[in-house]
Coordinates of C-alpha atoms in Angstrom, one line a residue:
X514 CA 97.8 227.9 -23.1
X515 CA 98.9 230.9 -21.3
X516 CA 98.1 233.4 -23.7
X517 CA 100.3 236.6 -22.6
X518 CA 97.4 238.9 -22.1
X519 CA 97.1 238.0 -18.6
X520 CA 93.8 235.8 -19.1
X521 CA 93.5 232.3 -17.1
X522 CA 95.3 229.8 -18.3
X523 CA 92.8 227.6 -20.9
X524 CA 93.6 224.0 -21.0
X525 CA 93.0 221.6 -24.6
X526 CA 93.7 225.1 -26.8
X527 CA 94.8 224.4 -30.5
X528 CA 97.0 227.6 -32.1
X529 CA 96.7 227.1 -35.7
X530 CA 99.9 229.0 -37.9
X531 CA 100.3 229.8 -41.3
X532 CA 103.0 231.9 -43.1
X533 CA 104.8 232.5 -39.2
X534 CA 101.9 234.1 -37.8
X535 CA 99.2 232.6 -35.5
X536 CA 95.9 232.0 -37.9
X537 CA 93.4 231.1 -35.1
X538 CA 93.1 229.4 -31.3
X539 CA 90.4 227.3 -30.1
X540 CA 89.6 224.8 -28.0
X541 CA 89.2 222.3 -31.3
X542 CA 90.4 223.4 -34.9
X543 CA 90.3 221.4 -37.7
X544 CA 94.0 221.5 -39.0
X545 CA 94.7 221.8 -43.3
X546 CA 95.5 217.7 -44.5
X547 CA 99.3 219.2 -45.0
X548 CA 99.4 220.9 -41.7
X549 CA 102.3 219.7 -39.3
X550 CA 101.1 218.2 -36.5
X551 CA 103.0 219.4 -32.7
X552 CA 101.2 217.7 -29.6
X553 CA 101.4 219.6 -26.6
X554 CA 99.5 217.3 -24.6
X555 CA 100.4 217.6 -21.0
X556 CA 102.5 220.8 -21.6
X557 CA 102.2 224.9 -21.5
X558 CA 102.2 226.8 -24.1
X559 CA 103.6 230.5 -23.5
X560 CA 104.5 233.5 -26.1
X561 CA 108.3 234.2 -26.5
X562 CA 110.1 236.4 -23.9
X563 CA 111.4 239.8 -24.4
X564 CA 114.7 241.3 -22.7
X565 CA 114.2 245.4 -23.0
X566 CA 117.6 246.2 -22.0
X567 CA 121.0 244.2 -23.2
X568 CA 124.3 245.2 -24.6
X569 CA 125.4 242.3 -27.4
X570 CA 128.5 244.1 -28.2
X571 CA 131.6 245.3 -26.1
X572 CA 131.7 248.8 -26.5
X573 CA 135.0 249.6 -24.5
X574 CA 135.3 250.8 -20.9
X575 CA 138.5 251.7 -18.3
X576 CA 138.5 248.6 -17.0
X577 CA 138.1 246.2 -20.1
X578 CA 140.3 247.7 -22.7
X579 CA 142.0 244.5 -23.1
X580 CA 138.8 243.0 -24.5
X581 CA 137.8 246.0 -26.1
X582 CA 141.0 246.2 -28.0
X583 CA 141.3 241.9 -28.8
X584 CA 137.4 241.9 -30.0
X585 CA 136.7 245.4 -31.1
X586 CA 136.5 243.8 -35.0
X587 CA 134.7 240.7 -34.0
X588 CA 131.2 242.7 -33.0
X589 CA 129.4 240.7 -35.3
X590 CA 130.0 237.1 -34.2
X591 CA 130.1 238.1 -30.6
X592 CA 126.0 240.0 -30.9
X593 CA 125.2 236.8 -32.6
X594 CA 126.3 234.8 -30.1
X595 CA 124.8 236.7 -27.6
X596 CA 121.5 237.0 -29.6
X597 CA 121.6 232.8 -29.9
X598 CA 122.5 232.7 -26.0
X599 CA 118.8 234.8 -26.0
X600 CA 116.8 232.3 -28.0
X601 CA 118.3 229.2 -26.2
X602 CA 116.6 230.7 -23.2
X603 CA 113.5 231.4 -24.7
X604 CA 113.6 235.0 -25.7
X605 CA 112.2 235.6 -28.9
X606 CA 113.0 239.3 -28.9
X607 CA 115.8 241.6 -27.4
X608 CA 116.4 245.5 -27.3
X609 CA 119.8 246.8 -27.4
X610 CA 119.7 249.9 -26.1
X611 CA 123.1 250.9 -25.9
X612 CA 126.0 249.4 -28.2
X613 CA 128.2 249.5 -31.2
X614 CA 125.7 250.6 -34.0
X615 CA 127.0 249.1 -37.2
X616 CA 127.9 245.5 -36.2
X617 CA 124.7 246.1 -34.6
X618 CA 122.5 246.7 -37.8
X619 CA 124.1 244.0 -39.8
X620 CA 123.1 241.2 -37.1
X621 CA 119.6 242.7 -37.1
X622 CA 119.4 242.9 -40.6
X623 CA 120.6 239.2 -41.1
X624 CA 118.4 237.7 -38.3
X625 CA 115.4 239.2 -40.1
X626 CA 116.1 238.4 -43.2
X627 CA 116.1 234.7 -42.1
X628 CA 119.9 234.7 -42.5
X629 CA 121.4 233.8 -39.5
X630 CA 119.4 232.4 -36.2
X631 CA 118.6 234.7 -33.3
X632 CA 116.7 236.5 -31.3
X633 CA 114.8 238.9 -33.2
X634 CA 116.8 242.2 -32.6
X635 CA 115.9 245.8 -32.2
X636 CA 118.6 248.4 -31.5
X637 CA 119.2 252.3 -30.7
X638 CA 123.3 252.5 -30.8
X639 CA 124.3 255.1 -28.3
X640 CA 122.6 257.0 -25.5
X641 CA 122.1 260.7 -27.2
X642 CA 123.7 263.0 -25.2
X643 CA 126.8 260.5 -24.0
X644 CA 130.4 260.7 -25.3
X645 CA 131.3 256.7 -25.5
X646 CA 132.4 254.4 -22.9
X647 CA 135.4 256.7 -22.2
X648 CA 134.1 260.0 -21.8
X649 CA 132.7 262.7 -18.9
X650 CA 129.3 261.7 -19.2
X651 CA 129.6 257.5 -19.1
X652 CA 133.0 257.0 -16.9
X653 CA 133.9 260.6 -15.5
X654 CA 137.2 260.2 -17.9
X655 CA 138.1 263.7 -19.2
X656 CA 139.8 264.4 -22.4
X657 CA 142.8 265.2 -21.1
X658 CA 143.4 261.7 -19.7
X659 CA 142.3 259.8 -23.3
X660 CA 144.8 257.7 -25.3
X661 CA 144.2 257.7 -29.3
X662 CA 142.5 254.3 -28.7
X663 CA 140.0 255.6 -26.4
X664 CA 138.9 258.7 -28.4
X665 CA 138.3 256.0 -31.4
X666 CA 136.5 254.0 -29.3
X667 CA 134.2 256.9 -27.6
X668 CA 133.6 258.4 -31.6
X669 CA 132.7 254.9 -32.7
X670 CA 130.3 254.2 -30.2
X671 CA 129.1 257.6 -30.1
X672 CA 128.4 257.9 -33.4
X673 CA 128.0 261.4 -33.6
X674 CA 125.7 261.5 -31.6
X675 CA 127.1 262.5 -28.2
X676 CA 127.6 265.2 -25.9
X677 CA 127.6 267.7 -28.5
X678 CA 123.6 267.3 -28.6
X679 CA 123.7 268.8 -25.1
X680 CA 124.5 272.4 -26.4
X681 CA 122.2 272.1 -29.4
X682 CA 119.1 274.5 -30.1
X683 CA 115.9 272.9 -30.3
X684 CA 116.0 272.8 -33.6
X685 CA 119.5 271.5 -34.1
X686 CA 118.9 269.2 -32.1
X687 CA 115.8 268.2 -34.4
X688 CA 117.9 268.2 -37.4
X689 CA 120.8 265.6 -35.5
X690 CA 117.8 263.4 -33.9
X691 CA 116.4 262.9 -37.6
X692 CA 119.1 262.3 -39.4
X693 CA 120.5 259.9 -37.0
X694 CA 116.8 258.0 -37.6
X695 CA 117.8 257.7 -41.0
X696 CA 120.8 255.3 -40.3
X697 CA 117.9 252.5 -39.2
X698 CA 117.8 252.9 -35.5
X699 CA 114.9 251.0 -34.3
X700 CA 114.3 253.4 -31.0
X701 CA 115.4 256.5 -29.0
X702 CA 117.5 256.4 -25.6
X703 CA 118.8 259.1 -24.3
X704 CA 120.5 260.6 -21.2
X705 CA 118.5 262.6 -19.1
X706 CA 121.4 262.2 -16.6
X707 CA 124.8 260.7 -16.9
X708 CA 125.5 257.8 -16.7
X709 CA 126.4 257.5 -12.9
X710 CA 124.5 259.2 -9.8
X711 CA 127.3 261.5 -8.2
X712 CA 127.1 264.1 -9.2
X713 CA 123.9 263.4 -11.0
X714 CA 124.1 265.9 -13.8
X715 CA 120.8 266.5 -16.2
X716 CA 121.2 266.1 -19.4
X717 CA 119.1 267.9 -22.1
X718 CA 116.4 270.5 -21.2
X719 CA 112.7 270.0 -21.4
X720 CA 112.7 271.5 -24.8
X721 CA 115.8 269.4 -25.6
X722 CA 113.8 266.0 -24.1
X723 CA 110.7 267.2 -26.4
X724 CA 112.3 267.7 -29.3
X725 CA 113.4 264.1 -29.1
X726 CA 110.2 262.4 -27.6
X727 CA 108.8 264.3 -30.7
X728 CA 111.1 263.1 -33.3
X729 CA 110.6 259.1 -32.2
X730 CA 107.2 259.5 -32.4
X731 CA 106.8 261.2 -35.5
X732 CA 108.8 258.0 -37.2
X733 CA 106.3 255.4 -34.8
X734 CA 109.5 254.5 -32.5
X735 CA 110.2 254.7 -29.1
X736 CA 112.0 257.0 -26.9
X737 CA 113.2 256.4 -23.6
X738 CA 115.8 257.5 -21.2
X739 CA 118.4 256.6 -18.4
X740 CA 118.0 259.1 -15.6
X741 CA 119.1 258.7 -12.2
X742 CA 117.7 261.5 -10.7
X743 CA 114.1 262.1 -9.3
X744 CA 114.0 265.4 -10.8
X745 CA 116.0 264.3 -14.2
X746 CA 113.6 261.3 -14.3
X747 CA 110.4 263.7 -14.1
X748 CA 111.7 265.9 -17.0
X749 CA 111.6 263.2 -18.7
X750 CA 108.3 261.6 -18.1
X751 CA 106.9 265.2 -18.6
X752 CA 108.2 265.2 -21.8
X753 CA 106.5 262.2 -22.7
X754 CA 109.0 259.4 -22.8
X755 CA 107.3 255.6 -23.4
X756 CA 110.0 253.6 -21.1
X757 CA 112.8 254.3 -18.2
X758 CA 115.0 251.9 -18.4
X759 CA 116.1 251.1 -15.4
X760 CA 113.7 253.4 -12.9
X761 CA 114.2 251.9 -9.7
X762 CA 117.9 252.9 -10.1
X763 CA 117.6 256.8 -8.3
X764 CA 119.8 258.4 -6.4
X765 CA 117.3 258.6 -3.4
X766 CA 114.0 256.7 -2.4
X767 CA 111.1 257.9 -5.0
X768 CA 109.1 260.8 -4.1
X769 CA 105.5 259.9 -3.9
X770 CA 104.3 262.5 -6.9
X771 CA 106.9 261.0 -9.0
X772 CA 105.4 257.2 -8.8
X773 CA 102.1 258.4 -9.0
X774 CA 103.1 261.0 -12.3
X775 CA 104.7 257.4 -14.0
X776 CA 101.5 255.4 -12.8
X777 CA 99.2 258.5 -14.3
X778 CA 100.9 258.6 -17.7
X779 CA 101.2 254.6 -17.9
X780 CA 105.3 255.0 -18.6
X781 CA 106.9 251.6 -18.9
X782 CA 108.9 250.9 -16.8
X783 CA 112.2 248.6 -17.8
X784 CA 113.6 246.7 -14.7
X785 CA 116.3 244.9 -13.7
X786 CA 115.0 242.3 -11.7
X787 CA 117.7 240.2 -11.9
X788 CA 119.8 242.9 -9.8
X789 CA 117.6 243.0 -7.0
X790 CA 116.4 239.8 -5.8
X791 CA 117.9 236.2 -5.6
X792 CA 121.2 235.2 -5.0
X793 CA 122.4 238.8 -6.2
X794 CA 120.4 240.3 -3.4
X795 CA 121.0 237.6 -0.6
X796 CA 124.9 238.8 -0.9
X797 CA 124.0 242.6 -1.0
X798 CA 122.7 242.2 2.6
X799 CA 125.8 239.8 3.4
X800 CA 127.3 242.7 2.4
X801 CA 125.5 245.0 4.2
X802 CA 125.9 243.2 7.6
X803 CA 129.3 242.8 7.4
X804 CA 130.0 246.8 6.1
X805 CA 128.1 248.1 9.7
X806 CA 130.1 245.5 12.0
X807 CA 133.2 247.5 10.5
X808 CA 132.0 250.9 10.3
X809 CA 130.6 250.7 13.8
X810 CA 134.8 250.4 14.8
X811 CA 135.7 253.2 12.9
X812 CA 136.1 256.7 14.0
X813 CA 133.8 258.8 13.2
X814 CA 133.4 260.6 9.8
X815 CA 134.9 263.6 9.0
X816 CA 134.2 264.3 5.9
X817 CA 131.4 264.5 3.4
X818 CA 133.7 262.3 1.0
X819 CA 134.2 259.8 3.8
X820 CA 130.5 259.6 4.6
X821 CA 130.0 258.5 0.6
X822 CA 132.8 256.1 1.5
X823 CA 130.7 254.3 4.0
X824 CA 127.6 254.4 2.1
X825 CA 129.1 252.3 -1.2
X826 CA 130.5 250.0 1.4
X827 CA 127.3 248.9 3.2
X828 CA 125.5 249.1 -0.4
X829 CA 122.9 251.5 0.6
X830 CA 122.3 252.3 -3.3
X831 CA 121.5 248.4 -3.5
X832 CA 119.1 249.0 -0.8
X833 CA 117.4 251.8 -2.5
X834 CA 117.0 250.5 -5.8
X835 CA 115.2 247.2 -4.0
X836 CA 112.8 249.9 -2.1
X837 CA 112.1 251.8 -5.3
X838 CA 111.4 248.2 -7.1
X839 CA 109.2 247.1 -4.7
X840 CA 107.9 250.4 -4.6
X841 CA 106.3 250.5 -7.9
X842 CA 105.3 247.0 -8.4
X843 CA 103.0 247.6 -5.7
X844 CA 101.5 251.0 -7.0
X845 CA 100.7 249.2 -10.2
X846 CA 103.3 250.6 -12.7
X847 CA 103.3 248.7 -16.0
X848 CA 106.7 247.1 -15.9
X849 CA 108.7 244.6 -18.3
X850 CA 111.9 242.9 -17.7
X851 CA 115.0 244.8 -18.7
X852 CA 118.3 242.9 -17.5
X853 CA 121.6 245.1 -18.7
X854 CA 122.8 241.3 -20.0
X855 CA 126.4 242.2 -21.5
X856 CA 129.1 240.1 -22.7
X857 CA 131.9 242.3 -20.0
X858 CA 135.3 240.7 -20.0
X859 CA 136.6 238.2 -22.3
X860 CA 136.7 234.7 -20.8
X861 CA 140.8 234.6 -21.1
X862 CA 140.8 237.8 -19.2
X863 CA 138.2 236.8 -15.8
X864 CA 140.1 236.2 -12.9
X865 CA 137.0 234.8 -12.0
X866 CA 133.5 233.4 -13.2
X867 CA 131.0 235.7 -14.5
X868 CA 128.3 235.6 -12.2
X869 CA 125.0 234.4 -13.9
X870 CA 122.8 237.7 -13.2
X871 CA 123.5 239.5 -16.2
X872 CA 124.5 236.8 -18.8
X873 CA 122.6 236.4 -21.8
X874 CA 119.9 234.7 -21.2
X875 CA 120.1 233.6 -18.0
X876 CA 120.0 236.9 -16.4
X877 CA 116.9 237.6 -18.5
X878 CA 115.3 234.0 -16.8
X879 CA 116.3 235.6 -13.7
X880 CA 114.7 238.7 -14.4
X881 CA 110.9 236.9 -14.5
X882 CA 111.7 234.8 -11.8
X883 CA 113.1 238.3 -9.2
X884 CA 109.5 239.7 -10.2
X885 CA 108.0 237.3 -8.2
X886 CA 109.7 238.1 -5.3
X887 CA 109.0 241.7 -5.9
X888 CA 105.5 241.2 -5.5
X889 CA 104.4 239.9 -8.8
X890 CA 102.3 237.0 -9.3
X891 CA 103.3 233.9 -11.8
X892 CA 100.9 235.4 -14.3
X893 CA 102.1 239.1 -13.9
X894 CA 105.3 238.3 -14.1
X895 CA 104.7 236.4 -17.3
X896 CA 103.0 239.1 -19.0
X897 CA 105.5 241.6 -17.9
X898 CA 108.0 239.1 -20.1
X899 CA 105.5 238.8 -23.5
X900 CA 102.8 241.4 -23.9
X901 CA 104.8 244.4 -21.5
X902 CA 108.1 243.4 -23.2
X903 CA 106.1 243.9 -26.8
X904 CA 104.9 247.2 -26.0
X905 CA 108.5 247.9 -25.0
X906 CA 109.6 247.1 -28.2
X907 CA 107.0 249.1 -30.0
X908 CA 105.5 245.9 -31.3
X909 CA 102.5 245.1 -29.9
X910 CA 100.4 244.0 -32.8
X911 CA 102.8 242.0 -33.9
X912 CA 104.3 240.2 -30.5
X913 CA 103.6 239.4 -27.1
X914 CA 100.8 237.4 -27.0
X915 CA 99.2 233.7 -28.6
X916 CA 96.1 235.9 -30.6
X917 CA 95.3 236.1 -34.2
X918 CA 97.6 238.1 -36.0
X919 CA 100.7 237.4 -34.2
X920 CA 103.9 236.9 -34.8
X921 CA 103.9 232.7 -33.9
X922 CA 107.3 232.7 -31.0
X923 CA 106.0 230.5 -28.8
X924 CA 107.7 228.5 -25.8
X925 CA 106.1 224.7 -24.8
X926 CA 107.3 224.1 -21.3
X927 CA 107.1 221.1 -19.8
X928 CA 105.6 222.0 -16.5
X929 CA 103.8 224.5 -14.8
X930 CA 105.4 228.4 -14.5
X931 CA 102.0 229.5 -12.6
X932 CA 102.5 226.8 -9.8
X933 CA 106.1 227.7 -9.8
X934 CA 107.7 230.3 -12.2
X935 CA 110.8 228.4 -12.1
X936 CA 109.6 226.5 -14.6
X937 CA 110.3 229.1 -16.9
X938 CA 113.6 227.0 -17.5
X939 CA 111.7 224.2 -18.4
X940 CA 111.8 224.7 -22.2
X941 CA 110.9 221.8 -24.4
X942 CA 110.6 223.5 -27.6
X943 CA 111.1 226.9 -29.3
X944 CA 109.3 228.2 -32.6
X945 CA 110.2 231.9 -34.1
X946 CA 108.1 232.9 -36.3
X947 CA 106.6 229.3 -36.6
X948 CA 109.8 228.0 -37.7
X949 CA 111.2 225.1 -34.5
X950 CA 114.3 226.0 -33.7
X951 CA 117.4 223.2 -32.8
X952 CA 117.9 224.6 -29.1
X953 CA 120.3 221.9 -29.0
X954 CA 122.4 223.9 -31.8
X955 CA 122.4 227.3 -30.2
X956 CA 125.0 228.7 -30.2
X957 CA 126.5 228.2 -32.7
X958 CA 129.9 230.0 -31.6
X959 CA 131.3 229.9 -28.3
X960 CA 133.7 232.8 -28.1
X961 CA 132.3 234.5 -25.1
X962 CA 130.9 230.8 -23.4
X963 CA 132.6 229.0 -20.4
X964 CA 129.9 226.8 -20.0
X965 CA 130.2 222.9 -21.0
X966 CA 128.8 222.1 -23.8
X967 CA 126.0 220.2 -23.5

């Protein structure tokens, strides 16, 4: 048993469950006559996984309004799918921290009521402050240049909740935050930049960011930001933020009283793994090779633009983001695995394969596995994915680890992930809740999956 808390591994353990949650762990219980019997003899026993960061609907954007406009009704089957792609994985629990909010709520609500099967689901809807998929602050798409379809798609993504916050009083802003609570949202993410890094534009003031922090809190939820600034990161953590989603993704290398601020105050910090290491990362310094072979026979630069030019094409923000990941790891930030999955174009409408690194599931696999390589041990890594990824979700004494009291997702694997964490893939069985679940079965819908049946 590997229990999530980070604890040596403890071999001959029985977990005994009652009513979905985990009763007691020994090395011998005496099981109820009417108990059901599972021997794990010879395999590994591990809590479920939790993805921080995914996107189960499609939400629009400039270059996938085809899908947008074909699936834009369909938001229900396709964040089931993608919440079954999850499970068959093995993660137990998923946070969808930027999507369409009512197709949203209706999958979560159906999940948990034992309705339909999935990844448990906890969801904020849009990043406060942002204007939808087609607006300044996500895509650097003005008004001016929006069709009717677009401006339906930005309000319904939105929500009402978009870059009219920015101009809001304090307490406006208070009044907007909690009412917007009211509709069910299980967290708080909002911009403290835009959504891109040039120009990196803050978002909300450090009243603004208080007022929010303050208004999660006060319900017992989360708040968190994207910010891809140093100096629109620190506002954040200084107004007291729990995650960063994404933090190794800055504009420039971290400052050193920035890492040690996040280390001080114990902020989570929600990574994409699965975009810095691996396959992903063996073709960013392809990439990178063949960009300064061809820059070195160019004239020189002339502009400021052109210098910019040059930077995106040897992938020198890939390079920073790897430095910053690396960077905390090793200064002992408390991280959790936070992929971006997303379901992008419709299959009909690739001209290619969707790589693996941010599919559901898979890129969340990928995720535990690129922590490794970033300087994590097996174990670490492990509890990044369970106990980290509970804290994440605001659930900690209900998820995360194999104690008494929890919530009973467990994974039996049928080899070792401590003498190789590859073997996270080697799922035998899955149990939500106590209940087994048919991996076999999942999913039950194919609309977004080119892979062969199996």
């Amino acid at each position: 048993m590997i229990d999530g808390t980070g604890a040596a591994a403890r071999a001959g353990q029985d977990v005994l469950i009652a009513d979905g949650r985990i009763v007691a762990t020994a090395g011998k219980l005496k099981a109820p006559a009417n108990a059901r019997e599972i021997d794990g003899h010879g395999r590994y026993l591990l809590p479920g996984f939790i993805d921080s960061n995914v996107h189960a609907t499609v939400y629009g954007n400039p270059a996938r309004r085809d899908t947008s406009s074909r699936y834009a009704d369909r938001n229900e089957e396709l964040a089931l799918e993608f919440a079954q792609r999850q499970l068959r994985a093995g993660v137990t629990t998923i946070r969808d921290s930027y999507g369409v909010l009512p197709p949203l709520l209706k999958v979560r609500d159906r999940i948990d009521r034992g309705e339909a099967v999935g990844a448990r689901m906890l969801v904020a809807g849009n990043i406060l402050g942002w204007g939808g998929p087609f607006s300044l602050t996500y895509s650097l798409t003005g008004d001016r240049d929006l069709t009717l379809f677009q401006e339906q798609w930005n309000d319904m993504l939105a929500q009402g909740m978009g870059e009219e916050l920015m101009d809001m009083t304090p307490d406006q802003l208070r009044v907007a935050v909690s009412a917007y609570l009211d509709r069910g949202v299980d967290f708080l993410k909002y911009g403290g930049t835009s959504h891109f890094m040039m120009p990196s534009l803050i978002g909300f003031s450090p009243r603004q960011q208080k007022v929010i922090v303050e208004e999660a809190h006060k319900r017992g939820k989360m708040a968190e930001t994207h910010a891809t600034s140093s100096e629109g990161l620190r506002l954040a953590v200084e107004a007291g933020i729990d995650l960063i989603q994404h933090p190794e993704i800055l504009s420039r290398d971290y400052p050193d009283d920035l890492v040690a601020l996040i280390v001080t105050k114990g902020t989570l910090c929600a990574m994409r793994s699965n975009m810095v290491t691996g396959a992903v990362r063996q073709k960013q310094i392809a990439k990178r090779v063949k960009a300064q072979a061809d820059i070195a026979q160019m004239p020189k630069a002339l502009t400021s633009t052109e210098l910019r030019r040059r930077a995106a094409m040897r992938g020198d923000d890939a390079d920073i983001e790897r430095r910053n990941a690396e960077r905390l790891v090793r200064a002992g930030c408390p991280v959790t695995i936070a992929t971006d999955n997303y379901l992008g174009d419709a299959p009909e409408y690739r001209r290619s394969a969707k790589s693996p690194e941010q599919e559901p599931g898979e890129g969340s696999l990928l995720a535990i596995e690129g922590l490794v390589e970033l300087g994590m041990t097996p174990m670490q890594a492990i509890v990044a994915a369970t106990r980290n990824g509970a804290r994440a979700a605001g659930r900690l004494k209900d998820l995360g680890t194999i104690e008494k009291g929890k919530i009973a997702d467990l994974l039996l694997l049928d080899a070792d992930p401590l003498a190789d964490i590859r073997n996270i893939r080697r799922l035998e069985r899955l149990f939500v809740g106590g209940k087994e679940v048919d991996l076999r079965a999942l999913p039950q819908t194919r609309l977004f999956v080119v892979e062969p049946v199996q």
